Amino acid sequence: MSSASNAASLSSREVIRRRHEALAYRFCGPAVLLLGLTVIAPVLFVLVASLTDYRLGRTTFQWIGLGNYVTMFSSPYVWQALRNSAVYTAIVVPLSVFLALFVAVLIHGRTTSRRFYEIVYFLPVASTLTAMSIVWSYVLNGRIGPLADLMASMGLPRLDFFSDDSLALSGLAIIGIWRLVGYNVVLFLAGLTTIPAEVQDAASLDGMDNFFDRLRYVTWPLLAPTTVLVIVLNCIQAFQVFDTVAVLTNGGPRGATNMLLYEINTQSFGSLKIGYGSALTVLYLILIGGFSILQVALSDRKGES
Amino acid sequence: MHGKDIKITGIRKDFGATNVLKSIDLHVRKGEFLTLLGPSGCGKSTLLRLIAGFDVPTSGSIEIGGRDVTRLAPKEREIAMVFQSYALYPHMTARRNMSVPLEMQRLSFAQRLPGAALVSGKIRQIRKEIAVDVERVCEQLGLASLLDRKPAQLSGGQRQRVAVGRALVREPSVFLMDEPLSNLDAKLRNQLREELADLQRRTGITFVFVTHDQKEAMALSDRIALMQGGQVVQCGTPDEIYRVPNHVSVARFVGSVAINEIPVAIRNEDLFAGPFALGLRAAGAPDGAYMLAIRAEALEPVPQSSDAVCLQLPVAHVEYSGSEVFVRCSGRDIGTEWIRFQVPVEQFAQLRAGGHLGDTVSLRLRAHGAHVFTLAGERMPAVLVNRYETNGLRHVLSV
Amino acid sequence: MRRGLRPLVTSIGAHAILLSGAFIMVYPFLWMWRASVQSSGEVFGAMKNAPSTLESILANYGQALFQTPVLRFMLNGALMTGGILLFQVATTVTCAYALAKLEFRGKRVLLALVLLAITIPAQAPALPLYLGLAKLQLLDTYLAMMVPHLTSAFAIFLFRQFIRSFPEEILLAARLDGMTEIEIVTRIVVPSMLPAIAAFSIFSVTFHWNDLYWPMIVIHSIDLAPPTLGILFFRSQEGGDSFGPLMACATVVTAPLILVFIAAQKKFVQGVTMSGVK
């Protein structure tokens, strides 16, 4: 009786909440616990550890404030890694976005062969990059690779991508583009299907028969939200590149392909400088987190309209 | 602006193995408002898309103003179109939506390149003319205040007007519309319907309008081409379509209340439904089984004492709707499921009070509004008259 | 008649461009396959008395499959991805249901936490997790491979979006029928969200099958290596001598996901790109 009269005095929301609460905590418990242990706590740890000089194996550590950050920003390796990541991104992202847009528009116009092209262009995304990197290391090899053979037969010098520090980054970029184009094609195709067929008809009625007119007046502007999203996603992926570096170059030759994530990996797990590695991780988090927040903001805006 | 006629000859369209249009012959006269009317899937939109040039027919030809356009691109046909979803470019303002078609028409590819206007005075001149033309059309349609908004910022009716404006600004000789009113609420639909009719009268452009709404078709059209199963079943004025349907499917499709269908037999030119004489004569019709289609308003409830020839049916359901009362009777006795008719409220009350409309009702069938079809659905050419009227004199004399 | 000709020209041009692009896309796969069915000498130039293709296939794949632990790598990969997926689905579905359909204090905070966790890249928590596992003497175990991914904030978010659109009336009807909430989840919600779970599964399995970063940190024994790490072990051990078997190994490692992709193309594309479209 008393619980009934109690319930009557509560707001309906409150009643529902009481009924659900214990259950909800049980439902969320495992996930929350695991998220806390494997994501949130480690990130907090990294933030704190970046202010110390802790190294694995030592028993003591000291608070050194922003010392690790000072070291980091005065390290030529870090700057080199950042520059390499930026250059890699600047090569890979525009090319894969542009090529993918072009390919997607062409595929979109096909009817019977559409599925075939979708499969073929997406194949690199479905493949295991580590294994394919080994294949690429031979394909782009200057002595025995087919690309070098082709260039030699045309009277050009045989390029050996991964032993030449002026070419190594481009070699990785080729693989990066190869992989990203298919991913982007799929996203652009999804974007293209949202352009109403009647708008396409209206465009042909207005005389936009020309491929470039159609692209300029209709397709490109209507794909703008998709394009922005694709660019952000590609930037994240380009800053996260690791597999190809680890398989093909180990950051070399002479640091020419040492990129951010590889530098973090070397410093953290190679030399086990926990404090310094944490500071690098924080830098990485800020960069990627920035892109991710941008992405969430953009996809939210897209969802509303 | 002057409309042009459209001559459609032997058009057939297949999509893969599916035959969508069988063999369409249709002549849309210069400056007329023709509606393609039919249920969804009848091929009306396909036919419109063929006229527009979005598709090429499997066989047959289309001429606009005497010029064969069957294989021409849409932009070369001097046509404009308003789409069901309006198909406005969502990223452009209303003004841009209306000026882009003109830019495509009047400027070459090179002249349209960004910045070209800075270099050439001629391009600036053309762009100025385009702006003037857009303004003029806007004034006609009362769009001036909306010009700088994008489609997302416009209401349904406003979008529809912009879409009409975009089509009009190109000064087409043929104006195609694919269910342009179907996305609007009822009130707005009526208003825009009137505007469209006015527009057509004022401009003299040939209009081809696609709809599945027979009321809309009746209200707007000079002529209606009623389509069914990929064929034009009947083409005529709204009045002809309503009063002289040449096929039972036409009679079924038009009219706001479903037409009643009664299987009948004709003996000596008299119509019988089961054992009942219906009081109708079909002069010159051979004896046999037929289908009588009769409109709700051609069924007139009469006092039961009346000695006019009439049909007595059990009342199943009565439904009030403002000024009219709809009555549904069981047609089991005459070989059909339901018979529906309507009476004005006052008359209904009178009949009720006189005890003439209770469990049963007596109905007189008026020849005007009744049609006899063969069992295959073809119209019988015989003229239908009320026996009551032909025998009126004798009836009076016998009293 | 212009209209009759122009689409044809456009279409031929489009196919020419698309096909040349397609050739570049599949070239590495073709090369890998060709190298895996030839003897090592043949790949890099003409060779007298080259063994027949069948012999080379038997030699290369035979060596890869039976004289190296490739099958072991595949098993490790399957155990790792399977274990991760199982844990992820089991922990996230109920949580997503609570976030979508139940009222409780802290819901907003939890949701914010989930969104925050999504933006944190997988490599960021690696260092502390490594330290923790080292402390617990768990390095170089299956568990170590799976630990960072036992639950997925992304899955919670994705499933929540899906469950949110699930009609409230059905849940009310089920409650009236006397079902408990856990029964509602397992009997009504989960069956209806199988497509979403399938797409997420492909996303998760693909990601972890292909992951090199984390296994490289925690796994040192060749017996525990997943395919990505395994093929690197293979390469460093065998060197250039057994090039054919190396390519056979690469083919075997790449094949499962490619086969799944070709079999369930739509679902696969949806799964792999969903992180972008979420």
mmCIF file of C-alpha atoms in Angstrom, chain B residues 89-298:
data_model
loop_
_atom_site.group_PDB
_atom_site.id
_atom_site.type_symbol
_atom_site.label_atom_id
_atom_site.label_comp_id
_atom_site.label_asym_id
_atom_site.label_seq_id
_atom_site.Cartn_x
_atom_site.Cartn_y
_atom_site.Cartn_z
ATOM 1 C CA TYR B 89 18.729 21.772 -57.439
ATOM 2 C CA PRO B 90 18.972 21.708 -53.638
ATOM 3 C CA HIS B 91 22.226 23.633 -53.452
ATOM 4 C CA MET B 92 21.044 26.565 -55.551
ATOM 5 C CA THR B 93 18.792 29.491 -54.654
ATOM 6 C CA ALA B 94 15.469 29.804 -56.424
ATOM 7 C CA ARG B 95 17.062 32.443 -58.644
ATOM 8 C CA ARG B 96 19.951 30.172 -59.626
ATOM 9 C CA ASN B 97 17.539 27.312 -60.197
ATOM 10 C CA MET B 98 15.743 29.457 -62.736
ATOM 11 C CA SER B 99 18.767 31.016 -64.377
ATOM 12 C CA VAL B 100 20.882 27.889 -64.831
ATOM 13 C CA PRO B 101 18.658 26.470 -67.598
ATOM 14 C CA LEU B 102 19.012 29.747 -69.473
ATOM 15 C CA GLU B 103 22.773 29.794 -69.009
ATOM 16 C CA MET B 104 22.945 26.327 -70.467
ATOM 17 C CA GLN B 105 20.829 27.500 -73.380
ATOM 18 C CA ARG B 106 22.491 30.784 -74.178
ATOM 19 C CA LEU B 107 26.127 30.382 -73.136
ATOM 20 C CA SER B 108 28.655 27.993 -74.606
ATOM 21 C CA PHE B 109 30.770 25.705 -72.458
ATOM 22 C CA ALA B 110 33.696 28.126 -72.554
ATOM 23 C CA GLN B 111 31.470 31.112 -71.799
ATOM 24 C CA ARG B 112 30.151 29.359 -68.715
ATOM 25 C CA LEU B 113 33.597 28.849 -67.205
ATOM 26 C CA PRO B 114 33.994 30.645 -63.881
ATOM 27 C CA GLY B 115 35.362 34.120 -64.366
ATOM 28 C CA ALA B 116 34.521 34.277 -68.060
ATOM 29 C CA ALA B 117 32.128 37.140 -67.380
ATOM 30 C CA LEU B 118 35.013 39.227 -66.080
ATOM 31 C CA VAL B 119 36.768 38.978 -69.418
ATOM 32 C CA SER B 120 33.977 39.443 -71.887
ATOM 33 C CA GLY B 121 31.345 42.173 -71.998
ATOM 34 C CA LYS B 122 29.195 40.046 -74.223
ATOM 35 C CA ILE B 123 28.874 37.414 -71.547
ATOM 36 C CA ARG B 124 27.976 40.071 -69.010
ATOM 37 C CA GLN B 125 25.291 41.289 -71.416
ATOM 38 C CA ILE B 126 23.828 37.799 -71.809
ATOM 39 C CA ARG B 127 23.868 37.260 -68.062
ATOM 40 C CA LYS B 128 22.031 40.551 -67.606
ATOM 41 C CA GLU B 129 19.360 39.449 -70.067
ATOM 42 C CA ILE B 130 18.999 36.185 -68.231
ATOM 43 C CA ALA B 131 18.479 38.037 -64.960
ATOM 44 C CA VAL B 132 15.795 40.190 -66.601
ATOM 45 C CA ASP B 133 14.000 37.129 -67.973
ATOM 46 C CA VAL B 134 14.064 35.447 -64.590
ATOM 47 C CA GLU B 135 12.652 38.577 -62.937
ATOM 48 C CA ARG B 136 9.854 38.745 -65.475
ATOM 49 C CA VAL B 137 8.764 35.145 -64.895
ATOM 50 C CA CYS B 138 9.003 35.654 -61.160
ATOM 51 C CA GLU B 139 6.657 38.572 -61.306
ATOM 52 C CA GLN B 140 4.192 36.508 -63.279
ATOM 53 C CA LEU B 141 4.239 33.795 -60.629
ATOM 54 C CA GLY B 142 4.538 36.036 -57.558
ATOM 55 C CA LEU B 143 7.922 34.605 -56.652
ATOM 56 C CA ALA B 144 9.902 37.808 -56.290
ATOM 57 C CA SER B 145 10.258 37.630 -52.520
ATOM 58 C CA LEU B 146 11.488 34.041 -52.557
ATOM 59 C CA LEU B 147 14.258 34.382 -55.077
ATOM 60 C CA ASP B 148 17.191 34.200 -52.720
ATOM 61 C CA ARG B 149 16.046 31.193 -50.764
ATOM 62 C CA LYS B 150 17.171 27.645 -51.274
ATOM 63 C CA PRO B 151 14.607 24.880 -51.841
ATOM 64 C CA ALA B 152 14.935 23.633 -48.263
ATOM 65 C CA GLN B 153 13.747 27.040 -47.038
ATOM 66 C CA LEU B 154 10.612 26.978 -49.192
ATOM 67 C CA SER B 155 7.215 25.428 -48.469
ATOM 68 C CA GLY B 156 5.798 22.733 -50.735
ATOM 69 C CA GLY B 157 3.638 25.172 -52.661
ATOM 70 C CA GLN B 158 6.489 27.633 -53.069
ATOM 71 C CA ARG B 159 8.786 24.922 -54.366
ATOM 72 C CA GLN B 160 6.135 23.932 -56.831
ATOM 73 C CA ARG B 161 5.913 27.512 -58.066
ATOM 74 C CA VAL B 162 9.679 27.774 -58.410
ATOM 75 C CA ALA B 163 9.655 24.525 -60.372
ATOM 76 C CA VAL B 164 6.988 25.957 -62.664
ATOM 77 C CA GLY B 165 9.062 29.116 -62.969
ATOM 78 C CA ARG B 166 12.172 27.179 -63.862
ATOM 79 C CA ALA B 167 10.240 25.426 -66.588
ATOM 80 C CA LEU B 168 8.510 28.559 -67.839
ATOM 81 C CA VAL B 169 11.600 30.714 -68.082
ATOM 82 C CA ARG B 170 12.897 28.610 -70.951
ATOM 83 C CA GLU B 171 9.873 29.598 -73.051
ATOM 84 C CA PRO B 172 9.063 26.036 -74.025
ATOM 85 C CA SER B 173 6.486 25.152 -76.644
ATOM 86 C CA VAL B 174 5.488 22.060 -74.679
ATOM 87 C CA PHE B 175 5.106 21.880 -70.931
ATOM 88 C CA LEU B 176 5.227 18.440 -69.294
ATOM 89 C CA MET B 177 4.049 17.814 -65.753
ATOM 90 C CA ASP B 178 4.431 14.568 -63.840
ATOM 91 C CA GLU B 179 1.951 14.563 -60.947
ATOM 92 C CA PRO B 180 3.120 18.032 -59.900
ATOM 93 C CA LEU B 181 0.369 18.472 -57.324
ATOM 94 C CA SER B 182 0.466 15.121 -55.591
ATOM 95 C CA ASN B 183 2.875 16.181 -52.829
ATOM 96 C CA LEU B 184 0.687 19.049 -51.669
ATOM 97 C CA ASP B 185 -2.144 19.164 -49.170
ATOM 98 C CA ALA B 186 -5.708 19.296 -50.486
ATOM 99 C CA LYS B 187 -6.318 23.022 -50.082
ATOM 100 C CA LEU B 188 -3.090 24.071 -51.723
ATOM 101 C CA ARG B 189 -3.669 21.548 -54.463
ATOM 102 C CA ASN B 190 -6.942 23.205 -55.434
ATOM 103 C CA GLN B 191 -5.370 26.633 -55.445
ATOM 104 C CA LEU B 192 -2.391 25.599 -57.565
ATOM 105 C CA ARG B 193 -4.690 23.698 -59.867
ATOM 106 C CA GLU B 194 -6.455 26.940 -60.691
ATOM 107 C CA GLU B 195 -3.141 28.714 -61.161
ATOM 108 C CA LEU B 196 -1.994 26.063 -63.604
ATOM 109 C CA ALA B 197 -5.211 26.335 -65.599
ATOM 110 C CA ASP B 198 -4.823 30.125 -65.751
ATOM 111 C CA LEU B 199 -1.194 29.811 -66.752
ATOM 112 C CA GLN B 200 -2.051 27.490 -69.604
ATOM 113 C CA ARG B 201 -4.795 29.769 -70.883
ATOM 114 C CA ARG B 202 -2.547 32.829 -70.672
ATOM 115 C CA THR B 203 0.517 31.347 -72.330
ATOM 116 C CA GLY B 204 -1.068 29.105 -74.934
ATOM 117 C CA ILE B 205 1.648 26.511 -74.365
ATOM 118 C CA THR B 206 0.728 22.888 -75.005
ATOM 119 C CA PHE B 207 0.424 21.161 -71.622
ATOM 120 C CA VAL B 208 0.781 17.440 -71.079
ATOM 121 C CA PHE B 209 -0.150 16.605 -67.526
ATOM 122 C CA VAL B 210 0.180 13.213 -65.842
ATOM 123 C CA THR B 211 -2.015 12.275 -62.914
ATOM 124 C CA HIS B 212 -3.804 9.346 -61.331
ATOM 125 C CA ASP B 213 -6.393 11.664 -59.791
ATOM 126 C CA GLN B 214 -9.469 11.665 -62.027
ATOM 127 C CA LYS B 215 -10.917 14.698 -60.257
ATOM 128 C CA GLU B 216 -7.802 16.708 -61.069
ATOM 129 C CA ALA B 217 -7.932 15.524 -64.659
ATOM 130 C CA MET B 218 -11.600 16.454 -65.007
ATOM 131 C CA ALA B 219 -11.052 19.903 -63.536
ATOM 132 C CA LEU B 220 -8.020 20.881 -65.598
ATOM 133 C CA SER B 221 -8.074 19.262 -68.981
ATOM 134 C CA ASP B 222 -9.255 20.189 -72.424
ATOM 135 C CA ARG B 223 -8.930 16.506 -73.185
ATOM 136 C CA ILE B 224 -8.091 13.412 -71.205
ATOM 137 C CA ALA B 225 -6.256 10.347 -72.510
ATOM 138 C CA LEU B 226 -7.200 7.547 -70.190
ATOM 139 C CA MET B 227 -4.518 4.878 -70.045
ATOM 140 C CA GLN B 228 -4.637 1.338 -68.814
ATOM 141 C CA GLY B 229 -2.187 -1.517 -69.158
ATOM 142 C CA GLY B 230 0.087 0.377 -71.515
ATOM 143 C CA GLN B 231 -2.659 1.520 -73.859
ATOM 144 C CA VAL B 232 -4.798 4.593 -74.361
ATOM 145 C CA VAL B 233 -8.287 3.265 -73.689
ATOM 146 C CA GLN B 234 -10.117 6.469 -74.490
ATOM 147 C CA CYS B 235 -9.167 9.987 -75.436
ATOM 148 C CA GLY B 236 -11.752 12.741 -75.234
ATOM 149 C CA THR B 237 -13.059 15.761 -73.375
ATOM 150 C CA PRO B 238 -13.771 15.265 -69.666
ATOM 151 C CA ASP B 239 -17.460 15.338 -70.499
ATOM 152 C CA GLU B 240 -17.146 12.605 -73.124
ATOM 153 C CA ILE B 241 -15.048 10.468 -70.816
ATOM 154 C CA TYR B 242 -17.611 10.812 -68.062
ATOM 155 C CA ARG B 243 -20.772 10.543 -70.116
ATOM 156 C CA VAL B 244 -19.771 8.198 -72.909
ATOM 157 C CA PRO B 245 -17.110 5.859 -71.530
ATOM 158 C CA ASN B 246 -16.159 3.492 -74.326
ATOM 159 C CA HIS B 247 -14.971 0.750 -72.001
ATOM 160 C CA VAL B 248 -16.133 -0.489 -68.623
ATOM 161 C CA SER B 249 -12.684 0.255 -67.174
ATOM 162 C CA VAL B 250 -13.115 3.932 -68.115
ATOM 163 C CA ALA B 251 -16.486 4.027 -66.404
ATOM 164 C CA ARG B 252 -14.895 2.439 -63.338
ATOM 165 C CA PHE B 253 -11.978 4.857 -63.242
ATOM 166 C CA VAL B 254 -13.764 8.207 -63.495
ATOM 167 C CA GLY B 255 -16.380 9.520 -61.095
ATOM 168 C CA SER B 256 -15.854 10.259 -57.434
ATOM 169 C CA VAL B 257 -18.140 7.443 -56.234
ATOM 170 C CA ALA B 258 -17.475 3.933 -57.505
ATOM 171 C CA ILE B 259 -19.849 3.062 -60.347
ATOM 172 C CA ASN B 260 -22.339 0.241 -59.725
ATOM 173 C CA GLU B 261 -22.010 -2.785 -61.935
ATOM 174 C CA ILE B 262 -24.952 -5.089 -62.466
ATOM 175 C CA PRO B 263 -24.951 -8.156 -64.702
ATOM 176 C CA VAL B 264 -27.987 -7.849 -66.960
ATOM 177 C CA ALA B 265 -29.759 -9.719 -69.724
ATOM 178 C CA ILE B 266 -31.353 -8.007 -72.710
ATOM 179 C CA ARG B 267 -34.508 -9.561 -74.110
ATOM 180 C CA ASN B 268 -36.412 -7.748 -76.801
ATOM 181 C CA GLU B 269 -34.375 -4.649 -76.030
ATOM 182 C CA ASP B 270 -35.541 -4.692 -72.396
ATOM 183 C CA LEU B 271 -33.031 -4.952 -69.557
ATOM 184 C CA PHE B 272 -33.422 -7.522 -66.792
ATOM 185 C CA ALA B 273 -31.335 -8.093 -63.686
ATOM 186 C CA GLY B 274 -32.171 -11.590 -62.576
ATOM 187 C CA PRO B 275 -35.966 -11.677 -62.355
ATOM 188 C CA PHE B 276 -36.337 -7.875 -62.191
ATOM 189 C CA ALA B 277 -37.219 -5.702 -65.121
ATOM 190 C CA LEU B 278 -35.086 -2.579 -64.766
ATOM 191 C CA GLY B 279 -37.274 -0.234 -66.760
ATOM 192 C CA LEU B 280 -34.491 0.445 -69.247
ATOM 193 C CA ARG B 281 -34.508 -0.130 -72.983
ATOM 194 C CA ALA B 282 -31.484 -0.541 -75.198
ATOM 195 C CA ALA B 283 -32.722 0.222 -78.678
ATOM 196 C CA GLY B 284 -31.247 -2.068 -81.280
ATOM 197 C CA ALA B 285 -29.260 -4.247 -78.892
ATOM 198 C CA PRO B 286 -29.289 -7.956 -79.703
ATOM 199 C CA ASP B 287 -30.463 -10.308 -76.943
ATOM 200 C CA GLY B 288 -27.813 -11.658 -74.597
ATOM 201 C CA ALA B 289 -25.858 -11.142 -71.379
ATOM 202 C CA TYR B 290 -24.319 -7.740 -70.679
ATOM 203 C CA MET B 291 -22.910 -5.599 -67.922
ATOM 204 C CA LEU B 292 -24.792 -2.518 -66.825
ATOM 205 C CA ALA B 293 -22.723 0.202 -65.218
ATOM 206 C CA ILE B 294 -24.729 2.864 -63.506
ATOM 207 C CA ARG B 295 -23.546 5.891 -61.595
ATOM 208 C CA ALA B 296 -24.645 6.477 -58.021
ATOM 209 C CA GLU B 297 -26.413 9.689 -58.989
ATOM 210 C CA ALA B 298 -28.444 7.848 -61.643
#
